[in-house]
Structure formats: C-alpha cells, structure tokens
Amino acid sequence: MTESSHAPRFDAALASLPLIAILRGLRPEESEAVASVLYEAGFRLIEVPLNSPEPFDSIARVRRLLPPDALVGAGTVTRVAEVERLAALGAELVVMPHADTAVIGAAARAGLLCTPGIATPTEAFAALAAGAAALKLFPAELVGPPVLKAMRAVLPRGTRLLPVGASPPPPCGPSWPPAPPASASARRSTRPA
C-alpha cells in the first residue's frame, strides 16, 4: 500500500464519515450546489464517475469549491490519461471499477489516492503492490461474508476496504464480520429530486 501526502486526510475523512458520495450523472451546472449540500451533511469523500456528463468540469468545480478536508476525484477511471487529467485538476481520488496495475501505478506516482475495484485476493495483492491506497470491493454483492472474512485474514493489516455496488447495502448483522476502523462503504448516489 503506497501512502500519498493525502493519506492523513483520507484517514480523517473515513473516520469522520466512512462513506463516499458517488455522484453518477452529475452535471457541471449542478455540481457546486450538490457538493455543498453533501459537505454540510458531513461527506468528505466526493466521487464524480467519468461516465457522467462533462465529469472533468464537475470535478474541477467541486475541487475549487470545497475546503482541503474534502477529497475530490473521479470514479470509473480506466485509463492512465484520465489519471493525468485528474492530477492536473488538483483532484485527490482515483476510483476504478477494475484493478489495472498501469492505472494504479500512474495514480500512485502522481500522488493520488487510488482505490481500484477488486473481487479476489489475487487482484487485491496486485493492486496493493501497484500502489493502491484502498481496495474497492466491487461489486460488493459478489463478496459475501465468508469471502470478506477470508480476504481480511490474508491482506496486510490496515488495508482499507470499501464495499461498493450493493443497493440496498449488503445485509449486516451477525453473519457479516465487523468492519475494521479503516473500512468504508459507498452507495450509488443520484441527483436530488
């Protein structure tokens, strides 16, 4: 796990509210209003998926608006060129649906916090070796309690795990192992009505 200069802010954001706001479909003209509401509600991790309309414009606007304790970036990042563009905007987060080590390495070298999507221990270890700051369990519906427990048993202590994709969230209760302090959940978000 590679630590960027943003790592302390990432840990503080997770400790404050262990959720990532995923703003799929966000349009630039609404980005600042939506980000303001989320920030006021306590969100410090803001993701605009790159399959949203004009995502780089939205990310730039949100990054300029929010104070430094908010970490802003993109989801659905699949190419090194997208990482380079995010770095140029001053974004801090790179969230991926997959675990392409070239993309992860580019993010780590740029000092960005990269959270690649993984579903197996093989993907998890490769992503961590490439410089991932956290691991996105995706789709979370496929990684049930026995699989999560087995992964936690072998992953390095302190590995941040963020389940993403379950809607509604995966069932919690006695069958789900307790989340370590450095875990987070993310839910798909849409524009307010």
JSON list of C-alpha atoms in Angstrom, two decimals, residues 97-189:
[
{"chain": "A", "resi": 97, "resn": "PRO", "atom": "CA", "xyz": [-14.09, -0.47, -11.46]},
{"chain": "A", "resi": 98, "resn": "HIS", "atom": "CA", "xyz": [-11.13, -2.80, -12.09]},
{"chain": "A", "resi": 99, "resn": "ALA", "atom": "CA", "xyz": [-7.53, -3.37, -10.98]},
{"chain": "A", "resi": 100, "resn": "ASP", "atom": "CA", "xyz": [-5.38, -2.34, -13.94]},
{"chain": "A", "resi": 101, "resn": "THR", "atom": "CA", "xyz": [-1.92, -2.03, -12.39]},
{"chain": "A", "resi": 102, "resn": "ALA", "atom": "CA", "xyz": [-0.78, 0.52, -15.01]},
{"chain": "A", "resi": 103, "resn": "VAL", "atom": "CA", "xyz": [-3.57, 2.89, -13.95]},
{"chain": "A", "resi": 104, "resn": "ILE", "atom": "CA", "xyz": [-2.94, 2.24, -10.25]},
{"chain": "A", "resi": 105, "resn": "GLY", "atom": "CA", "xyz": [0.78, 2.88, -10.67]},
{"chain": "A", "resi": 106, "resn": "ALA", "atom": "CA", "xyz": [0.15, 6.11, -12.57]},
{"chain": "A", "resi": 107, "resn": "ALA", "atom": "CA", "xyz": [-2.12, 7.35, -9.79]},
{"chain": "A", "resi": 108, "resn": "ALA", "atom": "CA", "xyz": [0.41, 6.45, -7.09]},
{"chain": "A", "resi": 109, "resn": "ARG", "atom": "CA", "xyz": [3.25, 8.17, -8.98]},
{"chain": "A", "resi": 110, "resn": "ALA", "atom": "CA", "xyz": [1.05, 11.28, -9.32]},
{"chain": "A", "resi": 111, "resn": "GLY", "atom": "CA", "xyz": [0.44, 11.28, -5.56]},
{"chain": "A", "resi": 112, "resn": "LEU", "atom": "CA", "xyz": [-3.27, 10.48, -5.92]},
{"chain": "A", "resi": 113, "resn": "LEU", "atom": "CA", "xyz": [-5.18, 8.09, -3.68]},
{"chain": "A", "resi": 114, "resn": "CYS", "atom": "CA", "xyz": [-6.19, 5.15, -5.85]},
{"chain": "A", "resi": 115, "resn": "THR", "atom": "CA", "xyz": [-8.99, 2.76, -4.95]},
{"chain": "A", "resi": 116, "resn": "PRO", "atom": "CA", "xyz": [-9.19, 0.03, -7.59]},
{"chain": "A", "resi": 117, "resn": "GLY", "atom": "CA", "xyz": [-12.05, -2.43, -7.84]},
{"chain": "A", "resi": 118, "resn": "ILE", "atom": "CA", "xyz": [-11.18, -5.94, -6.73]},
{"chain": "A", "resi": 119, "resn": "ALA", "atom": "CA", "xyz": [-13.14, -9.15, -6.10]},
{"chain": "A", "resi": 120, "resn": "THR", "atom": "CA", "xyz": [-10.39, -11.68, -5.41]},
{"chain": "A", "resi": 121, "resn": "PRO", "atom": "CA", "xyz": [-7.27, -11.91, -3.23]},
{"chain": "A", "resi": 122, "resn": "THR", "atom": "CA", "xyz": [-5.13, -12.10, -6.39]},
{"chain": "A", "resi": 123, "resn": "GLU", "atom": "CA", "xyz": [-6.50, -8.75, -7.59]},
{"chain": "A", "resi": 124, "resn": "ALA", "atom": "CA", "xyz": [-6.16, -7.30, -4.08]},
{"chain": "A", "resi": 125, "resn": "PHE", "atom": "CA", "xyz": [-2.48, -8.17, -3.70]},
{"chain": "A", "resi": 126, "resn": "ALA", "atom": "CA", "xyz": [-1.62, -6.99, -7.22]},
{"chain": "A", "resi": 127, "resn": "ALA", "atom": "CA", "xyz": [-3.43, -3.69, -6.61]},
{"chain": "A", "resi": 128, "resn": "LEU", "atom": "CA", "xyz": [-1.65, -3.11, -3.29]},
{"chain": "A", "resi": 129, "resn": "ALA", "atom": "CA", "xyz": [1.73, -3.90, -4.86]},
{"chain": "A", "resi": 130, "resn": "ALA", "atom": "CA", "xyz": [0.99, -1.37, -7.63]},
{"chain": "A", "resi": 131, "resn": "GLY", "atom": "CA", "xyz": [0.30, 1.39, -5.09]},
{"chain": "A", "resi": 132, "resn": "ALA", "atom": "CA", "xyz": [-3.40, 1.24, -4.20]},
{"chain": "A", "resi": 133, "resn": "ALA", "atom": "CA", "xyz": [-4.34, 3.33, -1.14]},
{"chain": "A", "resi": 134, "resn": "ALA", "atom": "CA", "xyz": [-7.50, 1.30, -0.53]},
{"chain": "A", "resi": 135, "resn": "LEU", "atom": "CA", "xyz": [-9.43, -1.51, -2.16]},
{"chain": "A", "resi": 136, "resn": "LYS", "atom": "CA", "xyz": [-12.93, -1.16, -3.56]},
{"chain": "A", "resi": 137, "resn": "LEU", "atom": "CA", "xyz": [-14.81, -4.45, -3.18]},
{"chain": "A", "resi": 138, "resn": "PHE", "atom": "CA", "xyz": [-16.76, -4.41, -6.42]},
{"chain": "A", "resi": 139, "resn": "PRO", "atom": "CA", "xyz": [-19.37, -5.44, -6.98]},
{"chain": "A", "resi": 140, "resn": "ALA", "atom": "CA", "xyz": [-19.95, -5.87, -3.26]},
{"chain": "A", "resi": 141, "resn": "GLU", "atom": "CA", "xyz": [-22.90, -8.17, -3.89]},
{"chain": "A", "resi": 142, "resn": "LEU", "atom": "CA", "xyz": [-20.41, -10.85, -5.01]},
{"chain": "A", "resi": 143, "resn": "VAL", "atom": "CA", "xyz": [-18.17, -10.60, -1.96]},
{"chain": "A", "resi": 144, "resn": "GLY", "atom": "CA", "xyz": [-20.22, -12.12, 0.84]},
{"chain": "A", "resi": 145, "resn": "PRO", "atom": "CA", "xyz": [-19.23, -12.54, 4.49]},
{"chain": "A", "resi": 146, "resn": "PRO", "atom": "CA", "xyz": [-17.18, -15.75, 4.07]},
{"chain": "A", "resi": 147, "resn": "VAL", "atom": "CA", "xyz": [-15.15, -14.26, 1.20]},
{"chain": "A", "resi": 148, "resn": "LEU", "atom": "CA", "xyz": [-14.62, -10.96, 3.03]},
{"chain": "A", "resi": 149, "resn": "LYS", "atom": "CA", "xyz": [-13.53, -12.79, 6.17]},
{"chain": "A", "resi": 150, "resn": "ALA", "atom": "CA", "xyz": [-11.04, -14.89, 4.18]},
{"chain": "A", "resi": 151, "resn": "MET", "atom": "CA", "xyz": [-9.65, -11.80, 2.45]},
{"chain": "A", "resi": 152, "resn": "ARG", "atom": "CA", "xyz": [-9.20, -9.94, 5.72]},
{"chain": "A", "resi": 153, "resn": "ALA", "atom": "CA", "xyz": [-7.29, -12.90, 7.12]},
{"chain": "A", "resi": 154, "resn": "VAL", "atom": "CA", "xyz": [-4.60, -12.62, 4.43]},
{"chain": "A", "resi": 155, "resn": "LEU", "atom": "CA", "xyz": [-4.49, -8.94, 3.46]},
{"chain": "A", "resi": 156, "resn": "PRO", "atom": "CA", "xyz": [-1.95, -6.70, 5.20]},
{"chain": "A", "resi": 157, "resn": "ARG", "atom": "CA", "xyz": [-3.13, -5.24, 8.50]},
{"chain": "A", "resi": 158, "resn": "GLY", "atom": "CA", "xyz": [-4.61, -1.80, 7.95]},
{"chain": "A", "resi": 159, "resn": "THR", "atom": "CA", "xyz": [-5.76, -2.43, 4.38]},
{"chain": "A", "resi": 160, "resn": "ARG", "atom": "CA", "xyz": [-8.69, -0.13, 3.74]},
{"chain": "A", "resi": 161, "resn": "LEU", "atom": "CA", "xyz": [-11.69, -1.98, 2.25]},
{"chain": "A", "resi": 162, "resn": "LEU", "atom": "CA", "xyz": [-14.59, -0.10, 0.68]},
{"chain": "A", "resi": 163, "resn": "PRO", "atom": "CA", "xyz": [-17.59, -2.19, -0.41]},
{"chain": "A", "resi": 164, "resn": "VAL", "atom": "CA", "xyz": [-19.32, -0.60, -3.40]},
{"chain": "A", "resi": 165, "resn": "GLY", "atom": "CA", "xyz": [-22.20, -1.59, -5.60]},
{"chain": "A", "resi": 166, "resn": "ALA", "atom": "CA", "xyz": [-24.76, -3.05, -3.27]},
{"chain": "A", "resi": 167, "resn": "SER", "atom": "CA", "xyz": [-28.11, -1.35, -3.47]},
{"chain": "A", "resi": 168, "resn": "PRO", "atom": "CA", "xyz": [-29.50, -1.68, -0.88]},
{"chain": "A", "resi": 169, "resn": "PRO", "atom": "CA", "xyz": [-26.34, -2.20, 1.17]},
{"chain": "A", "resi": 170, "resn": "PRO", "atom": "CA", "xyz": [-25.31, -5.79, 1.83]},
{"chain": "A", "resi": 171, "resn": "PRO", "atom": "CA", "xyz": [-27.05, -7.34, 4.82]},
{"chain": "A", "resi": 172, "resn": "CYS", "atom": "CA", "xyz": [-25.35, -6.57, 8.08]},
{"chain": "A", "resi": 173, "resn": "GLY", "atom": "CA", "xyz": [-25.64, -8.46, 11.29]},
{"chain": "A", "resi": 174, "resn": "PRO", "atom": "CA", "xyz": [-24.03, -11.43, 12.97]},
{"chain": "A", "resi": 175, "resn": "SER", "atom": "CA", "xyz": [-23.07, -13.11, 9.69]},
{"chain": "A", "resi": 176, "resn": "TRP", "atom": "CA", "xyz": [-21.04, -10.10, 8.47]},
{"chain": "A", "resi": 177, "resn": "PRO", "atom": "CA", "xyz": [-17.62, -9.74, 10.08]},
{"chain": "A", "resi": 178, "resn": "PRO", "atom": "CA", "xyz": [-17.18, -6.41, 11.84]},
{"chain": "A", "resi": 179, "resn": "ALA", "atom": "CA", "xyz": [-15.55, -3.74, 9.73]},
{"chain": "A", "resi": 180, "resn": "PRO", "atom": "CA", "xyz": [-12.07, -2.64, 10.77]},
{"chain": "A", "resi": 181, "resn": "PRO", "atom": "CA", "xyz": [-11.65, 1.07, 11.57]},
{"chain": "A", "resi": 182, "resn": "ALA", "atom": "CA", "xyz": [-10.16, 1.74, 8.13]},
{"chain": "A", "resi": 183, "resn": "SER", "atom": "CA", "xyz": [-13.14, 0.45, 6.15]},
{"chain": "A", "resi": 184, "resn": "ALA", "atom": "CA", "xyz": [-15.77, 2.48, 4.39]},
{"chain": "A", "resi": 185, "resn": "SER", "atom": "CA", "xyz": [-18.91, 1.94, 2.41]},
{"chain": "A", "resi": 186, "resn": "ALA", "atom": "CA", "xyz": [-20.09, 3.74, -0.66]},
{"chain": "A", "resi": 187, "resn": "ARG", "atom": "CA", "xyz": [-23.54, 3.98, -2.14]},
{"chain": "A", "resi": 188, "resn": "ARG", "atom": "CA", "xyz": [-24.57, 5.00, -5.59]},
{"chain": "A", "resi": 189, "resn": "SER", "atom": "CA", "xyz": [-25.98, 8.49, -5.47]}
]
